[in-house]
PDB file of N, CA and C in Angstrom:
ATOM      1  N   MET X 275     -49.346 -11.337 -49.035  1.00  0.00           N
ATOM      2  CA  MET X 275     -50.619 -10.921 -47.590  1.00  0.00           C
ATOM      3  C   MET X 275     -49.999 -10.540 -47.199  1.00  0.00           C
ATOM      4  N   HIS X 276     -50.255  -9.910 -46.317  1.00  0.00           N
ATOM      5  CA  HIS X 276     -50.514  -8.764 -44.841  1.00  0.00           C
ATOM      6  C   HIS X 276     -51.926  -8.933 -43.891  1.00  0.00           C
ATOM      7  N   GLN X 277     -51.283  -9.962 -43.083  1.00  0.00           N
ATOM      8  CA  GLN X 277     -52.345  -9.912 -41.933  1.00  0.00           C
ATOM      9  C   GLN X 277     -51.689  -9.478 -40.480  1.00  0.00           C
ATOM     10  N   SER X 278     -52.599  -8.832 -39.363  1.00  0.00           N
ATOM     11  CA  SER X 278     -52.085  -8.537 -38.252  1.00  0.00           C
ATOM     12  C   SER X 278     -51.617  -9.769 -37.302  1.00  0.00           C
ATOM     13  N   THR X 279     -50.729  -9.193 -36.805  1.00  0.00           N
ATOM     14  CA  THR X 279     -50.630 -10.803 -35.613  1.00  0.00           C
ATOM     15  C   THR X 279     -50.421  -9.778 -34.495  1.00  0.00           C
ATOM     16  N   SER X 280     -50.793 -10.246 -33.060  1.00  0.00           N
ATOM     17  CA  SER X 280     -51.080 -10.203 -32.236  1.00  0.00           C
ATOM     18  C   SER X 280     -49.933 -10.782 -31.584  1.00  0.00           C
ATOM     19  N   ALA X 281     -48.985 -10.392 -31.627  1.00  0.00           N
ATOM     20  CA  ALA X 281     -47.327 -11.019 -31.508  1.00  0.00           C
ATOM     21  C   ALA X 281     -46.784  -9.730 -31.221  1.00  0.00           C
ATOM     22  N   PRO X 282     -46.190  -9.461 -29.958  1.00  0.00           N
ATOM     23  CA  PRO X 282     -45.277  -8.228 -29.965  1.00  0.00           C
ATOM     24  C   PRO X 282     -44.230  -7.950 -30.940  1.00  0.00           C
ATOM     25  N   PRO X 283     -43.561  -6.688 -30.940  1.00  0.00           N
ATOM     26  CA  PRO X 283     -42.804  -6.109 -32.186  1.00  0.00           C
ATOM     27  C   PRO X 283     -41.658  -7.290 -32.442  1.00  0.00           C
ATOM     28  N   ALA X 284     -41.340  -7.084 -31.018  1.00  0.00           N
ATOM     29  CA  ALA X 284     -39.658  -7.816 -30.603  1.00  0.00           C
ATOM     30  C   ALA X 284     -39.971  -9.564 -31.300  1.00  0.00           C
ATOM     31  N   ALA X 285     -41.130  -9.892 -31.494  1.00  0.00           N
ATOM     32  CA  ALA X 285     -41.261 -11.645 -31.854  1.00  0.00           C
ATOM     33  C   ALA X 285     -41.684 -11.477 -33.062  1.00  0.00           C
ATOM     34  N   ARG X 286     -42.193 -10.140 -34.221  1.00  0.00           N
ATOM     35  CA  ARG X 286     -42.789 -10.678 -35.693  1.00  0.00           C
ATOM     36  C   ARG X 286     -41.403 -10.417 -36.508  1.00  0.00           C
ATOM     37  N   PRO X 287     -41.391 -10.986 -37.440  1.00  0.00           N
ATOM     38  CA  PRO X 287     -40.568 -11.822 -37.941  1.00  0.00           C
ATOM     39  C   PRO X 287     -39.972  -9.991 -38.594  1.00  0.00           C
ATOM     40  N   ALA X 288     -38.710  -9.628 -39.220  1.00  0.00           N
ATOM     41  CA  ALA X 288     -38.067  -9.008 -39.976  1.00  0.00           C
ATOM     42  C   ALA X 288     -38.370  -8.399 -40.856  1.00  0.00           C
ATOM     43  N   THR X 289     -39.137  -7.388 -41.228  1.00  0.00           N
ATOM     44  CA  THR X 289     -39.476  -7.179 -43.141  1.00  0.00           C
ATOM     45  C   THR X 289     -39.133  -6.065 -43.706  1.00  0.00           C
ATOM     46  N   ARG X 290     -37.946  -5.817 -42.930  1.00  0.00           N
ATOM     47  CA  ARG X 290     -37.283  -4.456 -43.303  1.00  0.00           C
ATOM     48  C   ARG X 290     -37.363  -4.068 -44.332  1.00  0.00           C
ATOM     49  N   THR X 291     -37.630  -2.952 -45.522  1.00  0.00           N
ATOM     50  CA  THR X 291     -36.892  -2.609 -46.628  1.00  0.00           C
ATOM     51  C   THR X 291     -35.832  -1.145 -46.803  1.00  0.00           C
ATOM     52  N   ALA X 292     -35.483  -1.306 -47.663  1.00  0.00           N
ATOM     53  CA  ALA X 292     -34.056   0.610 -47.695  1.00  0.00           C
ATOM     54  C   ALA X 292     -35.435   1.405 -47.521  1.00  0.00           C
ATOM     55  N   ALA X 293     -35.695   1.595 -47.779  1.00  0.00           N
ATOM     56  CA  ALA X 293     -36.927   3.039 -47.398  1.00  0.00           C
ATOM     57  C   ALA X 293     -37.434   2.629 -45.568  1.00  0.00           C
ATOM     58  N   HIS X 294     -37.091   1.682 -45.301  1.00  0.00           N
ATOM     59  CA  HIS X 294     -37.622   1.852 -44.079  1.00  0.00           C
ATOM     60  C   HIS X 294     -35.833   2.429 -42.805  1.00  0.00           C
ATOM     61  N   ASP X 295     -34.896   1.911 -43.773  1.00  0.00           N
ATOM     62  CA  ASP X 295     -33.494   2.247 -43.240  1.00  0.00           C
ATOM     63  C   ASP X 295     -33.144   3.817 -43.377  1.00  0.00           C
ATOM     64  N   ARG X 296     -34.050   4.597 -44.209  1.00  0.00           N
ATOM     65  CA  ARG X 296     -33.777   6.008 -44.142  1.00  0.00           C
ATOM     66  C   ARG X 296     -34.613   7.003 -42.609  1.00  0.00           C
ATOM     67  N   CYS X 297     -34.320   8.225 -42.518  1.00  0.00           N
ATOM     68  CA  CYS X 297     -34.416   8.970 -41.838  1.00  0.00           C
ATOM     69  C   CYS X 297     -35.603   9.541 -42.307  1.00  0.00           C
ATOM     70  N   PRO X 298     -36.693   9.896 -41.825  1.00  0.00           N
ATOM     71  CA  PRO X 298     -38.025  10.450 -42.008  1.00  0.00           C
ATOM     72  C   PRO X 298     -37.890  11.618 -43.089  1.00  0.00           C
ATOM     73  N   ALA X 299     -36.893  12.241 -42.893  1.00  0.00           N
ATOM     74  CA  ALA X 299     -36.835  13.774 -43.879  1.00  0.00           C
ATOM     75  C   ALA X 299     -36.226  13.218 -45.317  1.00  0.00           C
ATOM     76  N   ALA X 300     -36.188  12.123 -45.718  1.00  0.00           N
ATOM     77  CA  ALA X 300     -35.285  11.389 -46.889  1.00  0.00           C
ATOM     78  C   ALA X 300     -36.508  11.483 -47.768  1.00  0.00           C
ATOM     79  N   ALA X 301     -36.605  12.279 -49.191  1.00  0.00           N
ATOM     80  CA  ALA X 301     -37.399  12.130 -50.072  1.00  0.00           C
ATOM     81  C   ALA X 301     -37.283  10.027 -50.748  1.00  0.00           C
ATOM     82  N   ALA X 302     -38.694  10.027 -51.144  1.00  0.00           N
ATOM     83  CA  ALA X 302     -38.137   8.732 -52.162  1.00  0.00           C
ATOM     84  C   ALA X 302     -37.097   8.841 -52.699  1.00  0.00           C
ATOM     85  N   ALA X 303     -37.617   9.245 -53.817  1.00  0.00           N
ATOM     86  CA  ALA X 303     -36.920   9.679 -54.874  1.00  0.00           C
ATOM     87  C   ALA X 303     -35.342  10.510 -54.600  1.00  0.00           C
ATOM     88  N   ASP X 304     -34.793  10.482 -53.696  1.00  0.00           N
ATOM     89  CA  ASP X 304     -33.562  10.919 -53.042  1.00  0.00           C
ATOM     90  C   ASP X 304     -32.809   9.844 -53.190  1.00  0.00           C
ATOM     91  N   PRO X 305     -31.862   9.526 -54.068  1.00  0.00           N
ATOM     92  CA  PRO X 305     -30.792   7.813 -53.414  1.00  0.00           C
ATOM     93  C   PRO X 305     -29.214   8.687 -52.945  1.00  0.00           C
ATOM     94  N   THR X 306     -30.144   9.191 -51.939  1.00  0.00           N
ATOM     95  CA  THR X 306     -28.103   9.657 -51.034  1.00  0.00           C
ATOM     96  C   THR X 306     -28.532   9.049 -50.034  1.00  0.00           C
ATOM     97  N   PRO X 307     -27.607   8.409 -49.118  1.00  0.00           N
ATOM     98  CA  PRO X 307     -27.466   7.962 -48.153  1.00  0.00           C
ATOM     99  C   PRO X 307     -27.498   8.930 -46.437  1.00  0.00           C
ATOM    100  N   CYS X 308     -28.201   8.351 -45.767  1.00  0.00           N
ATOM    101  CA  CYS X 308     -28.374   9.166 -44.562  1.00  0.00           C
ATOM    102  C   CYS X 308     -26.800   9.738 -43.950  1.00  0.00           C
ATOM    103  N   ASP X 309     -26.958  10.348 -42.972  1.00  0.00           N
ATOM    104  CA  ASP X 309     -25.960  11.394 -42.250  1.00  0.00           C
ATOM    105  C   ASP X 309     -25.925  11.549 -40.960  1.00  0.00           C
ATOM    106  N   GLY X 310     -25.724  10.473 -40.187  1.00  0.00           N
ATOM    107  CA  GLY X 310     -25.875  10.869 -38.886  1.00  0.00           C
ATOM    108  C   GLY X 310     -26.980   9.674 -38.450  1.00  0.00           C
ATOM    109  N   PRO X 311     -27.431  10.488 -37.421  1.00  0.00           N
ATOM    110  CA  PRO X 311     -28.985   9.459 -36.391  1.00  0.00           C
ATOM    111  C   PRO X 311     -29.941  10.098 -37.231  1.00  0.00           C
ATOM    112  N   PRO X 312     -31.230   8.803 -37.678  1.00  0.00           N
ATOM    113  CA  PRO X 312     -32.355   9.852 -38.320  1.00  0.00           C
ATOM    114  C   PRO X 312     -33.074  11.217 -37.298  1.00  0.00           C
ATOM    115  N   ASP X 313     -32.830  11.158 -36.294  1.00  0.00           N
ATOM    116  CA  ASP X 313     -33.535  12.448 -35.565  1.00  0.00           C
ATOM    117  C   ASP X 313     -32.400  13.335 -35.367  1.00  0.00           C
ATOM    118  N   ALA X 314     -31.325  13.619 -36.515  1.00  0.00           N
ATOM    119  CA  ALA X 314     -30.805  14.266 -35.797  1.00  0.00           C
ATOM    120  C   ALA X 314     -30.872  16.634 -35.701  1.00  0.00           C
ATOM    121  N   ALA X 315     -32.069  16.303 -36.540  1.00  0.00           N
ATOM    122  CA  ALA X 315     -32.994  17.431 -36.257  1.00  0.00           C
ATOM    123  C   ALA X 315     -33.887  17.538 -36.990  1.00  0.00           C
ATOM    124  N   THR X 316     -34.693  17.722 -36.508  1.00  0.00           N
ATOM    125  CA  THR X 316     -36.257  19.123 -36.750  1.00  0.00           C
ATOM    126  C   THR X 316     -35.953  19.825 -37.388  1.00  0.00           C
ATOM    127  N   LEU X 317     -36.991  20.078 -39.093  1.00  0.00           N
ATOM    128  CA  LEU X 317     -37.159  21.157 -39.254  1.00  0.00           C
ATOM    129  C   LEU X 317     -38.898  21.212 -39.254  1.00  0.00           C
ATOM    130  N   VAL X 318     -38.975  22.807 -38.781  1.00  0.00           N
ATOM    131  CA  VAL X 318     -40.636  23.259 -39.248  1.00  0.00           C
ATOM    132  C   VAL X 318     -40.351  24.288 -40.382  1.00  0.00           C
ATOM    133  N   ASP X 319     -41.627  23.523 -40.798  1.00  0.00           N
ATOM    134  CA  ASP X 319     -42.138  24.251 -42.350  1.00  0.00           C
ATOM    135  C   ASP X 319     -42.837  25.791 -41.896  1.00  0.00           C
ATOM    136  N   ARG X 320     -42.994  26.527 -42.994  1.00  0.00           N
ATOM    137  CA  ARG X 320     -44.161  27.986 -42.863  1.00  0.00           C
ATOM    138  C   ARG X 320     -45.156  27.762 -41.731  1.00  0.00           C
ATOM    139  N   GLU X 321     -46.110  26.304 -42.043  1.00  0.00           N
ATOM    140  CA  GLU X 321     -47.646  26.421 -42.019  1.00  0.00           C
ATOM    141  C   GLU X 321     -47.332  25.147 -40.129  1.00  0.00           C
ATOM    142  N   GLY X 322     -45.722  25.506 -39.647  1.00  0.00           N
ATOM    143  CA  GLY X 322     -45.383  24.405 -38.364  1.00  0.00           C
ATOM    144  C   GLY X 322     -45.511  23.234 -38.402  1.00  0.00           C
ATOM    145  N   ARG X 323     -45.768  22.537 -39.439  1.00  0.00           N
ATOM    146  CA  ARG X 323     -45.072  21.446 -39.700  1.00  0.00           C
ATOM    147  C   ARG X 323     -44.020  20.249 -39.393  1.00  0.00           C
ATOM    148  N   GLU X 324     -43.088  19.336 -38.757  1.00  0.00           N
ATOM    149  CA  GLU X 324     -42.292  19.956 -37.876  1.00  0.00           C
ATOM    150  C   GLU X 324     -42.048  17.870 -38.666  1.00  0.00           C
ATOM    151  N   VAL X 325     -40.870  17.619 -39.084  1.00  0.00           N
ATOM    152  CA  VAL X 325     -40.425  16.048 -39.801  1.00  0.00           C
ATOM    153  C   VAL X 325     -38.598  16.278 -39.570  1.00  0.00           C
ATOM    154  N   ALA X 326     -38.383  15.788 -38.609  1.00  0.00           N
ATOM    155  CA  ALA X 326     -36.855  14.534 -37.807  1.00  0.00           C
ATOM    156  C   ALA X 326     -36.107  14.371 -39.440  1.00  0.00           C
ATOM    157  N   GLY X 327     -34.652  14.250 -39.360  1.00  0.00           N
ATOM    158  CA  GLY X 327     -34.247  13.317 -40.311  1.00  0.00           C
ATOM    159  C   GLY X 327     -32.323  13.797 -39.580  1.00  0.00           C
ATOM    160  N   CYS X 328     -31.827  13.301 -40.210  1.00  0.00           N
ATOM    161  CA  CYS X 328     -30.148  12.988 -40.421  1.00  0.00           C
ATOM    162  C   CYS X 328     -29.837  14.272 -40.842  1.00  0.00           C
ATOM    163  N   ILE X 329     -28.582  14.754 -40.328  1.00  0.00           N
ATOM    164  CA  ILE X 329     -27.725  15.641 -41.158  1.00  0.00           C
ATOM    165  C   ILE X 329     -28.391  16.211 -42.752  1.00  0.00           C
ATOM    166  N   GLN X 330     -27.520  14.959 -43.500  1.00  0.00           N
ATOM    167  CA  GLN X 330     -27.996  15.488 -44.884  1.00  0.00           C
ATOM    168  C   GLN X 330     -29.193  15.571 -45.258  1.00  0.00           C
ATOM    169  N   HIS X 331     -30.194  14.517 -45.403  1.00  0.00           N
ATOM    170  CA  HIS X 331     -31.623  14.877 -45.971  1.00  0.00           C
ATOM    171  C   HIS X 331     -32.379  16.079 -45.396  1.00  0.00           C
ATOM    172  N   CYS X 332     -31.889  16.118 -44.035  1.00  0.00           N
ATOM    173  CA  CYS X 332     -32.595  18.276 -44.067  1.00  0.00           C
ATOM    174  C   CYS X 332     -31.818  19.330 -44.750  1.00  0.00           C
ATOM    175  N   ALA X 333     -30.640  18.685 -44.615  1.00  0.00           N
ATOM    176  CA  ALA X 333     -30.219  19.524 -45.618  1.00  0.00           C
ATOM    177  C   ALA X 333     -30.883  19.666 -46.680  1.00  0.00           C
ATOM    178  N   ARG X 334     -31.134  18.223 -47.657  1.00  0.00           N
ATOM    179  CA  ARG X 334     -31.571  18.625 -48.941  1.00  0.00           C
ATOM    180  C   ARG X 334     -32.955  19.315 -48.986  1.00  0.00           C
ATOM    181  N   LEU X 335     -33.800  18.572 -47.619  1.00  0.00           N
ATOM    182  CA  LEU X 335     -34.446  19.169 -48.053  1.00  0.00           C
ATOM    183  C   LEU X 335     -35.269  20.714 -47.778  1.00  0.00           C
ATOM    184  N   LEU X 336     -34.760  21.029 -46.852  1.00  0.00           N
ATOM    185  CA  LEU X 336     -34.639  22.291 -46.529  1.00  0.00           C
ATOM    186  C   LEU X 336     -34.525  23.367 -47.476  1.00  0.00           C
ATOM    187  N   PRO X 337     -33.832  23.587 -48.664  1.00  0.00           N
ATOM    188  CA  PRO X 337     -34.634  24.901 -50.058  1.00  0.00           C
ATOM    189  C   PRO X 337     -35.447  24.361 -50.204  1.00  0.00           C
ATOM    190  N   GLY X 338     -35.915  23.789 -50.614  1.00  0.00           N
ATOM    191  CA  GLY X 338     -37.263  23.251 -50.769  1.00  0.00           C
ATOM    192  C   GLY X 338     -38.894  23.714 -50.217  1.00  0.00           C
ATOM    193  N   LEU X 339     -38.600  23.900 -48.889  1.00  0.00           N
ATOM    194  CA  LEU X 339     -39.676  23.963 -48.246  1.00  0.00           C
ATOM    195  C   LEU X 339     -39.767  25.140 -47.909  1.00  0.00           C
ATOM    196  N   ASP X 340     -40.295  26.368 -48.405  1.00  0.00           N
ATOM    197  CA  ASP X 340     -40.653  27.918 -48.526  1.00  0.00           C
ATOM    198  C   ASP X 340     -40.834  28.171 -46.743  1.00  0.00           C
ATOM    199  N   GLY X 341     -39.692  29.131 -46.053  1.00  0.00           N
ATOM    200  CA  GLY X 341     -39.419  29.604 -45.255  1.00  0.00           C
ATOM    201  C   GLY X 341     -39.958  28.419 -43.863  1.00  0.00           C
ATOM    202  N   ALA X 342     -39.424  27.239 -44.329  1.00  0.00           N
ATOM    203  CA  ALA X 342     -38.733  26.264 -43.131  1.00  0.00           C
ATOM    204  C   ALA X 342     -37.479  26.939 -42.833  1.00  0.00           C
ATOM    205  N   ARG X 343     -37.214  26.034 -41.503  1.00  0.00           N
ATOM    206  CA  ARG X 343     -35.844  26.203 -40.478  1.00  0.00           C
ATOM    207  C   ARG X 343     -35.783  25.876 -39.500  1.00  0.00           C
ATOM    208  N   VAL X 344     -34.436  24.867 -38.480  1.00  0.00           N
ATOM    209  CA  VAL X 344     -33.825  23.998 -38.164  1.00  0.00           C
ATOM    210  C   VAL X 344     -34.515  24.205 -37.105  1.00  0.00           C
ATOM    211  N   HIS X 345     -35.299  23.244 -36.150  1.00  0.00           N
ATOM    212  CA  HIS X 345     -36.260  23.678 -35.164  1.00  0.00           C
ATOM    213  C   HIS X 345     -34.791  24.197 -34.093  1.00  0.00           C
ATOM    214  N   PRO X 346     -35.232  24.981 -33.266  1.00  0.00           N
ATOM    215  CA  PRO X 346     -34.530  25.797 -32.261  1.00  0.00           C
ATOM    216  C   PRO X 346     -33.431  24.923 -31.211  1.00  0.00           C
ATOM    217  N   PHE X 347     -34.589  23.603 -30.836  1.00  0.00           N
ATOM    218  CA  PHE X 347     -34.061  23.135 -30.194  1.00  0.00           C
ATOM    219  C   PHE X 347     -32.967  22.062 -30.370  1.00  0.00           C
ATOM    220  N   ALA X 348     -32.747  21.996 -32.393  1.00  0.00           N
ATOM    221  CA  ALA X 348     -31.121  21.203 -32.449  1.00  0.00           C
ATOM    222  C   ALA X 348     -30.110  22.083 -32.083  1.00  0.00           C
ATOM    223  N   PRO X 349     -29.130  21.119 -31.609  1.00  0.00           N
ATOM    224  CA  PRO X 349     -27.947  21.594 -31.283  1.00  0.00           C
ATOM    225  C   PRO X 349     -26.952  22.732 -32.275  1.00  0.00           C
ATOM    226  N   THR X 350     -26.215  23.549 -32.218  1.00  0.00           N
ATOM    227  CA  THR X 350     -26.244  24.439 -32.749  1.00  0.00           C
ATOM    228  C   THR X 350     -24.873  23.988 -33.747  1.00  0.00           C
ATOM    229  N   ALA X 351     -24.207  23.458 -33.685  1.00  0.00           N
ATOM    230  CA  ALA X 351     -23.028  22.233 -34.407  1.00  0.00           C
ATOM    231  C   ALA X 351     -23.819  21.765 -35.866  1.00  0.00           C
ATOM    232  N   ARG X 352     -25.166  21.068 -35.262  1.00  0.00           N
ATOM    233  CA  ARG X 352     -25.591  19.933 -36.353  1.00  0.00           C
ATOM    234  C   ARG X 352     -26.542  21.293 -37.328  1.00  0.00           C
ATOM    235  N   ALA X 353     -27.537  22.674 -37.103  1.00  0.00           N
ATOM    236  CA  ALA X 353     -27.966  23.279 -36.882  1.00  0.00           C
ATOM    237  C   ALA X 353     -27.401  24.042 -38.380  1.00  0.00           C
ATOM    238  N   LEU X 354     -26.260  24.821 -37.630  1.00  0.00           N
ATOM    239  CA  LEU X 354     -25.323  25.459 -38.557  1.00  0.00           C
ATOM    240  C   LEU X 354     -24.563  24.297 -39.931  1.00  0.00           C
ATOM    241  N   ASP X 355     -24.649  22.985 -39.727  1.00  0.00           N
ATOM    242  CA  ASP X 355     -23.782  22.341 -40.571  1.00  0.00           C
ATOM    243  C   ASP X 355     -25.353  22.028 -41.744  1.00  0.00           C
ATOM    244  N   ILE X 356     -26.311  22.269 -40.919  1.00  0.00           N
ATOM    245  CA  ILE X 356     -27.799  22.221 -42.095  1.00  0.00           C
ATOM    246  C   ILE X 356     -27.560  22.896 -43.069  1.00  0.00           C
ATOM    247  N   TYR X 357     -27.796  24.349 -42.365  1.00  0.00           N
ATOM    248  CA  TYR X 357     -27.920  25.547 -43.501  1.00  0.00           C
ATOM    249  C   TYR X 357     -26.724  25.787 -44.400  1.00  0.00           C
ATOM    250  N   PHE X 358     -25.383  25.173 -43.925  1.00  0.00           N
ATOM    251  CA  PHE X 358     -24.103  25.240 -44.539  1.00  0.00           C
ATOM    252  C   PHE X 358     -24.368  23.964 -45.952  1.00  0.00           C
ATOM    253  N   ARG X 359     -24.975  23.623 -45.583  1.00  0.00           N
ATOM    254  CA  ARG X 359     -25.050  22.355 -46.779  1.00  0.00           C
ATOM    255  C   ARG X 359     -25.895  22.814 -47.553  1.00  0.00           C
ATOM    256  N   ALA X 360     -27.175  23.181 -46.789  1.00  0.00           N
ATOM    257  CA  ALA X 360     -28.222  23.511 -47.434  1.00  0.00           C
ATOM    258  C   ALA X 360     -28.352  24.794 -48.713  1.00  0.00           C
ATOM    259  N   SER X 361     -27.226  25.680 -48.285  1.00  0.00           N
ATOM    260  CA  SER X 361     -26.906  27.301 -48.992  1.00  0.00           C
ATOM    261  C   SER X 361     -26.480  26.536 -50.425  1.00  0.00           C
ATOM    262  N   GLU X 362     -25.170  25.380 -50.573  1.00  0.00           N
ATOM    263  CA  GLU X 362     -25.283  24.778 -51.427  1.00  0.00           C
ATOM    264  C   GLU X 362     -26.665  24.315 -52.513  1.00  0.00           C
ATOM    265  N   LEU X 363     -27.050  24.155 -52.095  1.00  0.00           N
ATOM    266  CA  LEU X 363     -28.070  23.626 -52.667  1.00  0.00           C
ATOM    267  C   LEU X 363     -29.318  23.992 -53.334  1.00  0.00           C
ATOM    268  N   PRO X 364     -29.758  23.727 -54.953  1.00  0.00           N
ATOM    269  CA  PRO X 364     -31.006  24.190 -55.653  1.00  0.00           C
ATOM    270  C   PRO X 364     -32.397  23.570 -54.598  1.00  0.00           C
ATOM    271  N   PRO X 365     -33.600  23.674 -54.692  1.00  0.00           N
ATOM    272  CA  PRO X 365     -34.588  22.844 -54.316  1.00  0.00           C
ATOM    273  C   PRO X 365     -34.683  21.915 -55.358  1.00  0.00           C
ATOM    274  N   PHE X 366     -34.900  20.386 -53.862  1.00  0.00           N
ATOM    275  CA  PHE X 366     -35.214  19.508 -55.115  1.00  0.00           C
ATOM    276  C   PHE X 366     -33.948  18.462 -55.558  1.00  0.00           C
ATOM    277  N   ALA X 367     -32.962  18.958 -55.431  1.00  0.00           N
ATOM    278  CA  ALA X 367     -31.641  18.122 -55.565  1.00  0.00           C
ATOM    279  C   ALA X 367     -31.202  17.717 -56.159  1.00  0.00           C
ATOM    280  N   TRP X 368     -32.323  15.755 -55.308  1.00  0.00           N
ATOM    281  CA  TRP X 368     -32.149  14.632 -56.391  1.00  0.00           C
ATOM    282  C   TRP X 368     -32.684  15.094 -57.644  1.00  0.00           C
ATOM    283  N   GLU X 369     -33.628  15.619 -58.007  1.00  0.00           N
ATOM    284  CA  GLU X 369     -34.926  15.871 -58.972  1.00  0.00           C
ATOM    285  C   GLU X 369     -33.196  16.157 -60.188  1.00  0.00           C
ATOM    286  N   ILE X 370     -32.244  16.738 -60.102  1.00  0.00           N
ATOM    287  CA  ILE X 370     -31.455  17.542 -61.046  1.00  0.00           C
ATOM    288  C   ILE X 370     -30.230  16.256 -60.939  1.00  0.00           C
ATOM    289  N   GLY X 371     -30.497  15.636 -60.128  1.00  0.00           N
ATOM    290  CA  GLY X 371     -28.797  14.784 -60.031  1.00  0.00           C
ATOM    291  C   GLY X 371     -27.844  14.784 -59.453  1.00  0.00           C
ATOM    292  N   ARG X 372     -28.618  16.147 -58.086  1.00  0.00           N
ATOM    293  CA  ARG X 372     -27.522  16.845 -57.191  1.00  0.00           C
ATOM    294  C   ARG X 372     -27.189  16.221 -56.023  1.00  0.00           C
TER     295      ARG X 372
END
């Protein structure tokens, strides 16, 4: 049973699951762990929608997003790492076991 509480977030009991410990760019079906901070970079798709994520999951998500790119404000080393990793992956790599 889920009840809302007026207690501040710090006073609420911790109910984190494994899905909450992953960055926003991690696909639910992707079993790989995050690599780096959950907001290491931001991907921007062709429509201008953005999603922040760790380096690992940004790289895994990038090949499946047509016309996507790493946000220009990401540090150069992180952006290059994402592009290099993504270049070795097919779209939706987790669906074929990669």
